[in-house]
PDB file of C-alpha atoms and ligand atoms in Angstrom:
ATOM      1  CA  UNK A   1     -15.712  16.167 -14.859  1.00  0.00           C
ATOM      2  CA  UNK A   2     -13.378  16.386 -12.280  1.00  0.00           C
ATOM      3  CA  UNK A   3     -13.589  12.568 -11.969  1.00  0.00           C
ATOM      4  CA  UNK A   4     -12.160  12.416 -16.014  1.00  0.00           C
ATOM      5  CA  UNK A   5      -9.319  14.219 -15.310  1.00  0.00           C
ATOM      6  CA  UNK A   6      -8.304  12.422 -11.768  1.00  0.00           C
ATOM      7  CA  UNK A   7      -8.670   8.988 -14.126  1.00  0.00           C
ATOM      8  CA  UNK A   8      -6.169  11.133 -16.392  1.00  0.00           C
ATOM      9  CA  UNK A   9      -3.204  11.845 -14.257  1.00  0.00           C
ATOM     10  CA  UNK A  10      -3.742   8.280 -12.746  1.00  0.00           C
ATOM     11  CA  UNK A  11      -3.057   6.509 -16.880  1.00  0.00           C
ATOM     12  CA  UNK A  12      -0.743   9.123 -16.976  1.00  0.00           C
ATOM     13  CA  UNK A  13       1.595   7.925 -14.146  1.00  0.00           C
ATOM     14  CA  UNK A  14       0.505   4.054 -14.301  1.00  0.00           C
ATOM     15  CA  UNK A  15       0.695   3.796 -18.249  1.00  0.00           C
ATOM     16  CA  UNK A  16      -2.053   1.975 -19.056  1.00  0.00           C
ATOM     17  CA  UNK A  17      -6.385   2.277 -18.587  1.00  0.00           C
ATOM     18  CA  UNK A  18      -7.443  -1.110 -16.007  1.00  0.00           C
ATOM     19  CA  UNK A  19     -10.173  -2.179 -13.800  1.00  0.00           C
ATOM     20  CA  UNK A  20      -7.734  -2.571 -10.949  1.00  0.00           C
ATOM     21  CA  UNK A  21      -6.228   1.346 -11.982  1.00  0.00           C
ATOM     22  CA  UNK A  22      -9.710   2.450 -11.748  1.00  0.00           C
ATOM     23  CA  UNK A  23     -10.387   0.934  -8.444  1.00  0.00           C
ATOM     24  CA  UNK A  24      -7.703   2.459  -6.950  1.00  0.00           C
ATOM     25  CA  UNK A  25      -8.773   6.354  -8.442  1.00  0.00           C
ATOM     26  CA  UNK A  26     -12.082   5.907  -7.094  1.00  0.00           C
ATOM     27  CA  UNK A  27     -11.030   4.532  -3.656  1.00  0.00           C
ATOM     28  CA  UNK A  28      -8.935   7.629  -3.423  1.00  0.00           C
ATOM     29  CA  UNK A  29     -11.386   9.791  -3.944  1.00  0.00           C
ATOM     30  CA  UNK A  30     -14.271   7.837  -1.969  1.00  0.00           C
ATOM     31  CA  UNK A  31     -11.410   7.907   0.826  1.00  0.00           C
ATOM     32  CA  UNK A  32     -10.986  11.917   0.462  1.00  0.00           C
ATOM     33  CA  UNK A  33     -15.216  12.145   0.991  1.00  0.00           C
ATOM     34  CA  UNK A  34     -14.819   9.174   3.722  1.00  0.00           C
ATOM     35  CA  UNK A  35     -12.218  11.612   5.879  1.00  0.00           C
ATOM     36  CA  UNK A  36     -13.699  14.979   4.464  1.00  0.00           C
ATOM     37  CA  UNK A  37     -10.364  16.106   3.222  1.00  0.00           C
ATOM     38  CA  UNK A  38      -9.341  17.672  -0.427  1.00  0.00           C
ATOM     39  CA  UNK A  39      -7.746  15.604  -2.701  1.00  0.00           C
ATOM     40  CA  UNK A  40      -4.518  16.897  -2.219  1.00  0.00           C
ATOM     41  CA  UNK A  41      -0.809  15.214  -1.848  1.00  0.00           C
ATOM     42  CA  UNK A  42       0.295  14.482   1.443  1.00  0.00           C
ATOM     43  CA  UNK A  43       3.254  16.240   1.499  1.00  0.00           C
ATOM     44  CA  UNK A  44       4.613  14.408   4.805  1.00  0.00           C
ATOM     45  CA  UNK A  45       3.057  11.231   6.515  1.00  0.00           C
ATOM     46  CA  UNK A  46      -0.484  12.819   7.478  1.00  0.00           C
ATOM     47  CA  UNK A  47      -2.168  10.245   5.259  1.00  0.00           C
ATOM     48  CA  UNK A  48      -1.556   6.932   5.329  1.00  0.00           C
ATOM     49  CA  UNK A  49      -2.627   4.054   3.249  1.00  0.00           C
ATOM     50  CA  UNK A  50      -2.437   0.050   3.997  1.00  0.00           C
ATOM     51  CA  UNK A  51      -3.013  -1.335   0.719  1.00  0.00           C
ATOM     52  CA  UNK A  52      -3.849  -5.251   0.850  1.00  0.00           C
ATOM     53  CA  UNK A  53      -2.664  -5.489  -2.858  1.00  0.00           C
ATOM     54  CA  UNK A  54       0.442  -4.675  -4.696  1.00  0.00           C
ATOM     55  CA  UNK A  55      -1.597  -4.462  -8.138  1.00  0.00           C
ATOM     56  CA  UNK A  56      -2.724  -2.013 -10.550  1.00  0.00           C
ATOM     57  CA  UNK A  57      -4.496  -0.232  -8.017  1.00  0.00           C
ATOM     58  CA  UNK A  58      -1.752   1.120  -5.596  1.00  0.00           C
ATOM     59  CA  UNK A  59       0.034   3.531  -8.206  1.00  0.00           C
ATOM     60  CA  UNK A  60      -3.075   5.392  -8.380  1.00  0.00           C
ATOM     61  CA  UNK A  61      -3.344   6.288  -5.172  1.00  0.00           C
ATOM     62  CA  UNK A  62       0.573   6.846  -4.856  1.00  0.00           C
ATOM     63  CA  UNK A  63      -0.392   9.282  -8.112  1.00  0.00           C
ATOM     64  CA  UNK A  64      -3.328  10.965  -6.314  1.00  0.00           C
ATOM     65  CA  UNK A  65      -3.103  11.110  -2.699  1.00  0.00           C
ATOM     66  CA  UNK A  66       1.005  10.897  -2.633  1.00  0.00           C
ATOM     67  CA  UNK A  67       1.082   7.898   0.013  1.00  0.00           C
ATOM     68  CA  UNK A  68       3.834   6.674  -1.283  1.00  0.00           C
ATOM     69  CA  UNK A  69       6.027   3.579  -0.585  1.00  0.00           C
ATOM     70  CA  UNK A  70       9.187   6.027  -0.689  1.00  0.00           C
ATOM     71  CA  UNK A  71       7.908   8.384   2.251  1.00  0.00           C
ATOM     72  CA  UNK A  72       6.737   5.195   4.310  1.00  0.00           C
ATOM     73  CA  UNK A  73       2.881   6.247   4.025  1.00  0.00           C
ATOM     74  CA  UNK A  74       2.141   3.565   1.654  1.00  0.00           C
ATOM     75  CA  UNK A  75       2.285   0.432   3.170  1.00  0.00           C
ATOM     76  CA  UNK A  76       2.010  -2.883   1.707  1.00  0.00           C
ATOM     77  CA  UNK A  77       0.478  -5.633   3.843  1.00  0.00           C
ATOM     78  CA  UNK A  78      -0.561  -8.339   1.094  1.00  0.00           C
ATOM     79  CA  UNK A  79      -3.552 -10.501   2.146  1.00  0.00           C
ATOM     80  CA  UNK A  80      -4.061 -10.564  -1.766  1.00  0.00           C
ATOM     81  CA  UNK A  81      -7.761  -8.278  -1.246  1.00  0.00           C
ATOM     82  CA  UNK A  82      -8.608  -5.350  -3.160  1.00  0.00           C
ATOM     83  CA  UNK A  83      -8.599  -3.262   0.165  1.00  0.00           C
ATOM     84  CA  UNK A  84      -6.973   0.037   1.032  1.00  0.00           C
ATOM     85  CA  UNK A  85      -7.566   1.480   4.495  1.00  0.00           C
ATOM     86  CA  UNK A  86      -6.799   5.060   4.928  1.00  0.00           C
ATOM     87  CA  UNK A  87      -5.889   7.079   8.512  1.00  0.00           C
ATOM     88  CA  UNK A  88      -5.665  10.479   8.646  1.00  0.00           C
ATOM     89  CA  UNK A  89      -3.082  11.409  11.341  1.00  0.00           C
ATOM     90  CA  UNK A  90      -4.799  14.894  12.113  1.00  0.00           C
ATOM     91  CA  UNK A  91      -7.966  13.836  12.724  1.00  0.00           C
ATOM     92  CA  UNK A  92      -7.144  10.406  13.793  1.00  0.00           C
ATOM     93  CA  UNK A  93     -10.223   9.296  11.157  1.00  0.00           C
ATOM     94  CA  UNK A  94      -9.933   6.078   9.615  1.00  0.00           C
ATOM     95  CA  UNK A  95     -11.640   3.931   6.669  1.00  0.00           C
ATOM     96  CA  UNK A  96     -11.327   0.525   5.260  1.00  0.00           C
ATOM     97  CA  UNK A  97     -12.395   0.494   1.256  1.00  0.00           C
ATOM     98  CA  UNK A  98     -12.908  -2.736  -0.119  1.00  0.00           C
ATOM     99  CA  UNK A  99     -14.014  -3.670  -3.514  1.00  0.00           C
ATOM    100  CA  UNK A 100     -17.299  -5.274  -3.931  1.00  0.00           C
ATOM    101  CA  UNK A 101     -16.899  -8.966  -6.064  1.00  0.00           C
ATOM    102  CA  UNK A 102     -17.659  -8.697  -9.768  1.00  0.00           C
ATOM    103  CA  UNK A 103     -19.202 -11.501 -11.473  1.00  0.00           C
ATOM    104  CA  UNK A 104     -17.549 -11.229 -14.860  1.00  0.00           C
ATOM    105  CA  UNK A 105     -20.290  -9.849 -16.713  1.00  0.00           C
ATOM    106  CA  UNK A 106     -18.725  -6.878 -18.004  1.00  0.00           C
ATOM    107  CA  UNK A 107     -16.065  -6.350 -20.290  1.00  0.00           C
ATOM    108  CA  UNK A 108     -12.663  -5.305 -19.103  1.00  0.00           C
ATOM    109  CA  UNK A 109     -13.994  -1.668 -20.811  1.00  0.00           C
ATOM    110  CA  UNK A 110     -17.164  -1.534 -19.149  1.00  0.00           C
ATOM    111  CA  UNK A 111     -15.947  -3.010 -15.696  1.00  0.00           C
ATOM    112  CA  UNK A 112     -13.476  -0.069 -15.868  1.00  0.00           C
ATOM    113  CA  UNK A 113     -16.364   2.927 -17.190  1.00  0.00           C
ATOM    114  CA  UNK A 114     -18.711   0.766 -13.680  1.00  0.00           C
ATOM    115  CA  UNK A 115     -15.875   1.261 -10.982  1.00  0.00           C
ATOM    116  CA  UNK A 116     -15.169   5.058 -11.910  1.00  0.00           C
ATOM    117  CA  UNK A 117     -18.684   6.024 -12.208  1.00  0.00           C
ATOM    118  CA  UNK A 118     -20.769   3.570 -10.873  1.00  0.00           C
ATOM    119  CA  UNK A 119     -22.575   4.120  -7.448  1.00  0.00           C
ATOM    120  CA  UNK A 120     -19.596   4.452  -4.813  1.00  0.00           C
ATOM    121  CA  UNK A 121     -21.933   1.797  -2.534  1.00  0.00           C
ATOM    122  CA  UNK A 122     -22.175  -0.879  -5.356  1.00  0.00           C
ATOM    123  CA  UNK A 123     -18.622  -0.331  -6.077  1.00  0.00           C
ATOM    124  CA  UNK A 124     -17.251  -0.705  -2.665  1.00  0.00           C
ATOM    125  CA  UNK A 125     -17.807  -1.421   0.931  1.00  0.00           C
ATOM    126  CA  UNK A 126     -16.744   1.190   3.591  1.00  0.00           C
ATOM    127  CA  UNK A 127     -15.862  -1.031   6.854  1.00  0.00           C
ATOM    128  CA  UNK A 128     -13.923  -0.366  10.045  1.00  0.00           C
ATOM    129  CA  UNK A 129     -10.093  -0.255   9.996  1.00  0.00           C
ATOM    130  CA  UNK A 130      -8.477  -3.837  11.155  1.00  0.00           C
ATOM    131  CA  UNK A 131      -4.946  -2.860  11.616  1.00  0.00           C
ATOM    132  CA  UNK A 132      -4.081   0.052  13.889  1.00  0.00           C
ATOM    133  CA  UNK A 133      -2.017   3.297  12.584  1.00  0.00           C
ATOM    134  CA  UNK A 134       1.253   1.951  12.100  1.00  0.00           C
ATOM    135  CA  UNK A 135       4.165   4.179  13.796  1.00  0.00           C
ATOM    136  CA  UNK A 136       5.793   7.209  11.565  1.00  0.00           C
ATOM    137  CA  UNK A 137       8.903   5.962   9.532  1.00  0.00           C
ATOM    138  CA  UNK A 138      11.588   5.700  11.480  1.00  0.00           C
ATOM    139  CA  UNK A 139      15.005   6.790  10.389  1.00  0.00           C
ATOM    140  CA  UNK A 140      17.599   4.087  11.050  1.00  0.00           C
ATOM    141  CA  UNK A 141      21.192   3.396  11.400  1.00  0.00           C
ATOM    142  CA  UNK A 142      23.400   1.378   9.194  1.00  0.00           C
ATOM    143  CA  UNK A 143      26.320  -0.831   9.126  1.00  0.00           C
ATOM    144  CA  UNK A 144      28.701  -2.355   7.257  1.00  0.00           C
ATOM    145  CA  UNK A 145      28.414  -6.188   5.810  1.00  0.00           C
ATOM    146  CA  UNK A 146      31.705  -8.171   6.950  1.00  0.00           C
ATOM    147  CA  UNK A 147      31.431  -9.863   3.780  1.00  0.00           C
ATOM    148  CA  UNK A 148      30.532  -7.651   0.669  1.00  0.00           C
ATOM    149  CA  UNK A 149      31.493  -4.361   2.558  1.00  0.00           C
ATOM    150  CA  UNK A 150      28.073  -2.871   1.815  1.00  0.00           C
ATOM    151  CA  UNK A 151      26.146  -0.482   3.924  1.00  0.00           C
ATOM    152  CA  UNK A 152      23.001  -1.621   5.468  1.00  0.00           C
ATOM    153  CA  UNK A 153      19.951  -0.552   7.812  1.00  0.00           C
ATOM    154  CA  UNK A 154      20.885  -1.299  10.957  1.00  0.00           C
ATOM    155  CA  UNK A 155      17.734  -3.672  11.501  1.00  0.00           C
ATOM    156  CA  UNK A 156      18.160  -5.650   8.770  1.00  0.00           C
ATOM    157  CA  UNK A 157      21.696  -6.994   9.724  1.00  0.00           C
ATOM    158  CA  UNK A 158      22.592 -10.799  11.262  1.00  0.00           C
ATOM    159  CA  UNK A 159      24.952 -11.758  12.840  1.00  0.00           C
ATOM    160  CA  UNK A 160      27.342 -14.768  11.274  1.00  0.00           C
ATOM    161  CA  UNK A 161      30.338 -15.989  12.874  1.00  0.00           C
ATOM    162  CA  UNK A 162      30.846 -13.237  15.440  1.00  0.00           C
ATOM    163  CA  UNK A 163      30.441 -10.919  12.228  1.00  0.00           C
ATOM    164  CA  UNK A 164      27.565  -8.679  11.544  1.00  0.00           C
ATOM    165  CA  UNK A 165      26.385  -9.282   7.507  1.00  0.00           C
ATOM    166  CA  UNK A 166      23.594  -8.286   5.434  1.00  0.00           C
ATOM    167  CA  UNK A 167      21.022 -10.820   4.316  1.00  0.00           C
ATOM    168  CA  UNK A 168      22.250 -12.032   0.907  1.00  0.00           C
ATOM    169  CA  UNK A 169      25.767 -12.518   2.794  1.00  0.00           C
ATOM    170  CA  UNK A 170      23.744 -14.441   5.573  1.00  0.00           C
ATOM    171  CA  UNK A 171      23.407 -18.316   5.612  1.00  0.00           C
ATOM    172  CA  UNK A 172      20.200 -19.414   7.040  1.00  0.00           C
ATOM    173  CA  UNK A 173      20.295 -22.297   9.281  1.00  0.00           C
ATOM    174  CA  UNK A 174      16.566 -23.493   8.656  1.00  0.00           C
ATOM    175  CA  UNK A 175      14.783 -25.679  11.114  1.00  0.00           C
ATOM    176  CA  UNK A 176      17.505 -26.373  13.676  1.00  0.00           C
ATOM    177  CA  UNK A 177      15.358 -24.705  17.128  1.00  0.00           C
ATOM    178  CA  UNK A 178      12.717 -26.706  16.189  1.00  0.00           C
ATOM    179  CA  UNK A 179      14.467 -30.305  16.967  1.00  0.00           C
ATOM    180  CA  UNK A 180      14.684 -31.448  20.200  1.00  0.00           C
ATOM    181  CA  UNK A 181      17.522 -31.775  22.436  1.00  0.00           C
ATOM    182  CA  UNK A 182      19.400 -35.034  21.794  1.00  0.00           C
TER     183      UNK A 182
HETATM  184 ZN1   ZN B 201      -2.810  -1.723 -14.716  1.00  0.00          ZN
HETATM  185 ZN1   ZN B 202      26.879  -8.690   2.381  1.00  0.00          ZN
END
């Protein structure tokens, strides 16, 4: 019951009903019971989430748990796997949830009905975290391109004929270290 109306807010905010939607809500919630905390927004950077996908599944966790790409506890690191690893920062708890492999069987419907209700162990596998907790967002400087006068993050500047200049302004030199001294 509570389940039905989780799935709700999740269509609500991601606009459509999917398998990959679905996988997401559940690994939320199987994350929540993982950590033994509420299913509750994260109203600063307590929980974080590495999601190994950018699909379906990431807005309903965004939705549910409020990791979000915006606060910097949603982080993308794309190795194209239907994994999310959650850390809780106040316990220090961790989890990696990753989807078990379906074999097609089931219609897109049915996949969808399997992955919200199914049993949470045929639906995913709970494994150690890989990647360590990545640092807290950090709040940067900026500067200003030298050639389209816009304002940047400090980090993300290069430096172009004695001029600092943001990266469409920047012409790449590819290749050059790696030839040898003539
Ligand atoms: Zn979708
Ligand atoms: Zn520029």
């Amino acid at each position: 019951m509570r389940m039905n109306e989780t799935w709700q807010r999740c269509q609500e905010f991601h606009g459509h009903s999917c398998p990959g939607l679905a996988t997401g809500c559940r690994a939320a919630e199987a994350a929540c019971d993982h950590l033994g905390i509420e299913m509750e927004k994260s109203k600063d950077e307590e929980l974080v989430c590495i999601a190994e996908t950018d699909a379906c599944g990431v807005d309903a966790i965004q939705c549910l748990l409020s990791c979000t790409l915006g606060k910097g506890n949603m982080i993308l690191r794309l190795t194209g796997k239907h994994a999310f690893s959650f850390h809780d920062r106040r316990t220090g708890k961790s989890v990696r949830i990753v989807s078990k492999h379906h074999d097609g069987s089931l219609s897109r419907e049915e996949l969808t009905d399997f992955i919200l209700n199914g049993p949470v162990n045929e639906v995913f596998e709970f494994k150690e975290t890989t990647a360590g907790i990545p640092e807290k967002a950090r709040i940067f400087r900026s500067g200003i391109c030298a050639c389209c006068h816009e304002s940047v993050r400090e980090d993300l500047l290069r430096i172009q004929d004695g001029n600092t200049v943001c990266l469409d302004c920047f012409k790449p030199y590819p290749g050059r270290w790696n030839r040898k001294a003539d």
